[in-house]
């Protein structure tokens, strides 16, 4: 018997190499998927091996995130909804449509909890072209409103949007009150990232001023450019952008509708994802008086304001 045959299995040392990426992927899809973390690990390795680009990886992560998120996580809060009253005439509605630049508007009865339908801005064109402003009847052009609960999963909502060819839904809370609204664009942005829409400003422009005294500001606006535009002094050693100022002031990644007062301005989050702020609405306010050690800043979320104390230092 040869010497190798006399060796026990414990004495044999077998050199094994790490499985290749292709072998790992093959093995992964042959076996039962255990969790999302395992899938993401494989996708990350695919990107490292140039088999998957960053955009595709971001979309995969977005799809997985959408399956875990609920409508309440991305909805436009009630306080930020632009509505049209059912009894309004055409002359009253047109300035609202033009100023907001939205394409769809919830139509309400006596209050915001009574949503009676959806008005499409394009439906007003026929009324204008036909010179029917005097005989305008809102009820004739109303579209039915779709209502969804705050707890609905985003992947389910997206399927419903596609199946029904709908673009907007009114979000209701557990008591039947209006909590906000959500659009198909809001859901898609969780997957593909920011989509240019009616709120967006020119690519090479950071700040756009409205006639009502508010300004729409990109979160990536450099602090020095913001200070120069508004003739103010915003200074920070920790962050470089206005979005960074807002995140630092709030102490967390804000959701749409949250706001904070800093440096004599109110910063309201218009657009945000789970990863970053996109757009801010900026309004000049009277800054609260400061004492020697602390300053008070107002933080608002979903229309409810609270005051918090912050250390008297620059952020």
XYZ file of C-alpha atoms in Angstrom:
315
model
C 0.000 0.000 0.000
C 1.345 3.411 -0.913
C 2.264 5.985 1.653
C -0.601 8.205 0.597
C -3.051 5.408 1.221
C -1.808 5.039 4.788
C -2.594 8.662 5.614
C -5.841 9.291 7.442
C -8.280 11.985 6.180
C -7.234 14.211 9.069
C -3.616 14.117 7.859
C -4.506 15.168 4.338
C -4.304 18.878 3.659
C -6.313 19.896 0.646
C -5.696 23.324 -0.764
C -8.941 25.034 -1.721
C -9.307 28.315 -3.557
C -12.028 30.899 -3.030
C -14.944 30.426 -5.451
C -15.040 32.897 -8.305
C -17.691 35.601 -8.517
C -19.459 33.666 -11.277
C -19.476 30.510 -9.135
C -20.856 32.474 -6.190
C -23.635 33.983 -8.301
C -24.465 30.579 -9.778
C -24.555 28.986 -6.339
C -26.623 31.853 -4.970
C -29.365 31.522 -7.536
C -29.369 27.726 -7.254
C -30.030 27.963 -3.536
C -32.960 29.488 -1.736
C -32.669 33.248 -1.221
C -32.214 33.780 2.481
C -32.275 37.548 2.897
C -31.835 40.884 1.143
C -28.406 41.403 2.651
C -27.104 38.356 0.817
C -28.514 39.652 -2.460
C -26.967 43.084 -1.955
C -23.581 41.512 -1.205
C -23.679 39.713 -4.545
C -24.742 42.873 -6.361
C -21.974 44.892 -4.703
C -19.410 42.333 -5.835
C -20.864 42.441 -9.337
C -20.261 46.186 -9.385
C -16.674 45.731 -8.187
C -16.120 43.335 -11.081
C -17.613 45.842 -13.565
C -20.531 43.529 -14.304
C -22.996 46.060 -12.905
C -22.807 49.851 -13.042
C -23.627 52.197 -10.182
C -26.928 53.313 -11.705
C -28.167 49.724 -12.005
C -27.062 48.953 -8.467
C -28.877 52.039 -7.186
C -32.054 50.947 -8.965
C -31.848 47.446 -7.472
C -31.398 48.926 -4.014
C -34.319 51.275 -4.694
C -36.611 48.428 -5.740
C -35.786 46.555 -2.541
C -36.319 49.701 -0.492
C -39.725 50.380 -2.062
C -40.915 46.948 -0.957
C -40.173 47.929 2.649
C -41.518 51.493 2.614
C -45.040 52.749 3.247
C -46.938 55.667 1.732
C -46.491 57.731 4.895
C -42.717 57.665 4.335
C -42.840 59.717 1.126
C -46.225 61.458 0.998
C -46.612 65.212 0.616
C -48.018 66.267 4.017
C -51.472 67.806 4.328
C -50.074 71.245 5.187
C -48.166 71.377 1.896
C -50.963 70.315 -0.464
C -52.112 72.921 -2.990
C -55.882 72.563 -3.286
C -58.690 74.148 -5.291
C -62.100 74.862 -3.797
C -65.074 73.301 -5.551
C -67.018 76.554 -5.789
C -64.106 78.561 -7.228
C -64.532 80.235 -10.601
C -62.012 80.077 -13.429
C -60.478 83.471 -12.634
C -59.769 82.325 -9.082
C -58.312 78.966 -10.095
C -55.938 80.118 -12.849
C -53.523 82.096 -10.612
C -53.213 79.066 -8.315
C -52.466 76.771 -11.244
C -49.925 79.155 -12.763
C -48.132 79.974 -9.508
C -47.789 76.374 -8.327
C -47.093 74.961 -11.816
C -48.610 71.633 -10.771
C -50.576 69.511 -13.208
C -53.077 67.975 -10.766
C -54.984 69.501 -7.862
C -57.226 67.981 -5.189
C -60.589 69.737 -5.198
C -62.155 70.232 -1.785
C -65.597 71.070 -0.474
C -65.983 72.851 2.847
C -62.562 71.835 4.188
C -59.427 69.838 3.340
C -60.945 66.634 4.709
C -63.636 66.753 2.023
C -61.813 65.915 -1.200
C -64.452 65.661 -3.927
C -62.216 64.983 -6.910
C -59.073 65.828 -8.850
C -58.669 68.736 -11.258
C -56.253 68.334 -14.169
C -54.753 71.604 -15.321
C -55.044 70.522 -18.955
C -58.831 70.250 -18.576
C -58.948 74.004 -18.018
C -57.518 74.674 -21.480
C -60.759 73.703 -23.180
C -62.691 76.080 -20.946
C -60.298 78.930 -21.762
C -60.120 78.272 -25.506
C -63.888 78.074 -25.793
C -64.341 81.300 -23.861
C -66.499 79.552 -21.286
C -65.150 81.345 -18.224
C -68.570 82.761 -17.392
C -70.286 79.386 -17.602
C -67.485 77.447 -15.930
C -68.681 74.442 -13.945
C -66.068 72.620 -11.878
C -68.191 69.491 -11.508
C -68.174 68.877 -15.267
C -64.405 68.397 -15.478
C -63.681 66.768 -12.120
C -61.853 63.432 -12.166
C -62.533 60.885 -9.402
C -60.088 60.910 -6.502
C -58.276 57.753 -5.403
C -57.785 57.266 -1.662
C -55.087 55.104 -0.070
C -54.139 54.455 3.571
C -50.873 55.704 5.044
C -49.794 52.132 5.691
C -49.972 50.905 2.083
C -46.690 49.500 0.780
C -45.108 51.481 -2.031
C -44.633 48.456 -4.290
C -48.357 47.695 -4.000
C -49.249 51.321 -4.710
C -46.992 51.377 -7.769
C -48.756 48.303 -9.152
C -52.116 50.009 -8.611
C -50.928 53.206 -10.294
C -49.818 51.227 -13.342
C -52.924 49.038 -13.516
C -55.344 51.951 -13.198
C -53.253 54.454 -15.171
C -53.502 56.804 -12.231
C -50.888 59.378 -11.222
C -52.070 60.689 -7.863
C -53.682 59.337 -4.703
C -55.051 61.078 -1.619
C -53.592 59.633 1.580
C -55.954 59.135 4.525
C -55.128 58.385 8.143
C -56.728 55.759 10.355
C -59.579 58.131 11.235
C -60.436 58.934 7.634
C -58.884 62.393 7.661
C -56.653 63.648 4.866
C -53.012 63.066 5.779
C -51.404 64.039 2.478
C -51.058 62.992 -1.126
C -48.677 60.824 -3.117
C -47.869 60.696 -6.823
C -46.428 58.028 -9.068
C -43.367 60.232 -9.455
C -42.775 60.123 -5.694
C -42.675 56.322 -5.827
C -40.503 56.107 -8.934
C -37.956 58.488 -7.455
C -37.306 55.969 -4.698
C -36.118 53.610 -7.450
C -34.465 55.727 -10.133
C -33.543 58.838 -8.161
C -34.620 62.424 -8.706
C -36.928 63.122 -11.641
C -37.154 66.616 -13.097
C -40.610 68.056 -12.456
C -42.566 71.259 -11.977
C -40.678 72.203 -8.814
C -37.251 71.876 -10.415
C -35.167 74.816 -11.517
C -32.595 75.187 -14.271
C -29.663 72.786 -14.066
C -27.112 75.593 -13.829
C -29.217 77.585 -11.336
C -29.262 77.026 -7.595
C -31.932 79.526 -6.539
C -35.263 80.524 -8.080
C -37.358 83.302 -6.545
C -41.163 83.313 -6.587
C -43.315 86.421 -6.673
C -44.847 85.518 -3.296
C -41.553 86.159 -1.495
C -40.414 82.555 -1.206
C -37.450 81.012 -3.002
C -36.869 77.480 -4.239
C -33.294 76.482 -3.421
C -31.413 73.352 -4.403
C -29.982 71.583 -1.371
C -26.571 71.420 -3.074
C -26.350 75.220 -3.175
C -22.930 76.216 -1.780
C -23.145 78.204 1.444
C -21.149 81.126 0.041
C -23.421 81.381 -3.013
C -26.517 81.339 -0.768
C -25.010 84.070 1.426
C -24.150 86.220 -1.577
C -27.599 85.839 -3.148
C -29.523 86.697 0.035
C -26.954 89.213 1.328
C -26.547 87.324 4.586
C -23.788 85.521 6.460
C -24.101 81.766 6.794
C -20.909 80.183 8.111
C -20.086 76.564 8.871
C -16.880 74.602 9.321
C -18.652 71.231 9.105
C -20.786 71.414 5.945
C -20.508 73.053 2.536
C -24.113 73.252 1.301
C -27.455 74.642 2.436
C -28.824 71.110 2.582
C -26.051 70.285 5.026
C -27.036 73.269 7.166
C -30.624 71.994 7.378
C -29.611 68.415 8.197
C -27.203 69.657 10.864
C -29.856 71.908 12.408
C -32.490 69.159 12.546
C -30.069 66.466 13.654
C -31.444 63.864 11.234
C -32.268 63.274 7.583
C -35.542 65.204 7.229
C -38.682 64.136 5.440
C -40.723 66.265 3.089
C -42.600 68.986 4.963
C -40.162 69.366 7.856
C -38.784 72.847 8.390
C -36.380 74.725 10.597
C -35.538 78.374 11.254
C -31.867 79.324 10.950
C -29.960 82.510 10.125
C -33.155 84.522 9.715
C -34.701 82.095 7.223
C -37.271 79.327 7.342
C -36.049 76.270 5.442
C -38.847 73.886 4.452
C -38.039 70.575 2.782
C -39.945 70.317 -0.507
C -38.297 67.229 -1.913
C -36.251 64.587 -0.129
C -35.431 60.916 -0.329
C -34.240 58.587 2.404
C -30.675 59.452 1.427
C -30.620 63.222 0.843
C -32.541 66.489 0.513
C -33.301 67.679 -3.012
C -35.189 70.991 -2.813
C -35.906 73.568 -0.127
C -38.431 76.378 0.136
C -36.734 79.350 1.774
C -38.572 82.290 3.367
C -37.150 85.202 5.350
C -38.340 85.311 8.959
C -37.563 87.298 12.077
C -34.850 85.355 13.862
C -35.564 84.714 17.564
C -33.491 86.603 20.099
C -30.419 84.803 21.412
C -29.061 84.715 24.925
C -25.433 84.160 25.885
C -25.451 80.380 25.865
C -28.355 79.063 23.862
C -30.537 79.990 20.953
C -34.029 78.801 20.151
C -34.876 77.352 16.783
C -38.286 76.343 15.519
C -38.719 72.959 13.954
C -41.909 72.122 12.084
C -43.107 68.741 10.901
C -46.410 68.132 9.126
C -47.720 71.529 10.136
C -46.911 71.247 13.863
C -44.285 73.605 15.293
C -42.105 72.970 18.305
C -39.232 74.950 19.773
C -35.944 73.340 20.674
C -32.794 74.661 22.283
C -29.495 74.399 20.467
C -25.997 75.269 21.616
C -25.052 78.800 20.642
C -22.512 77.855 17.992
C -22.298 77.886 14.251
C -23.342 74.772 12.395
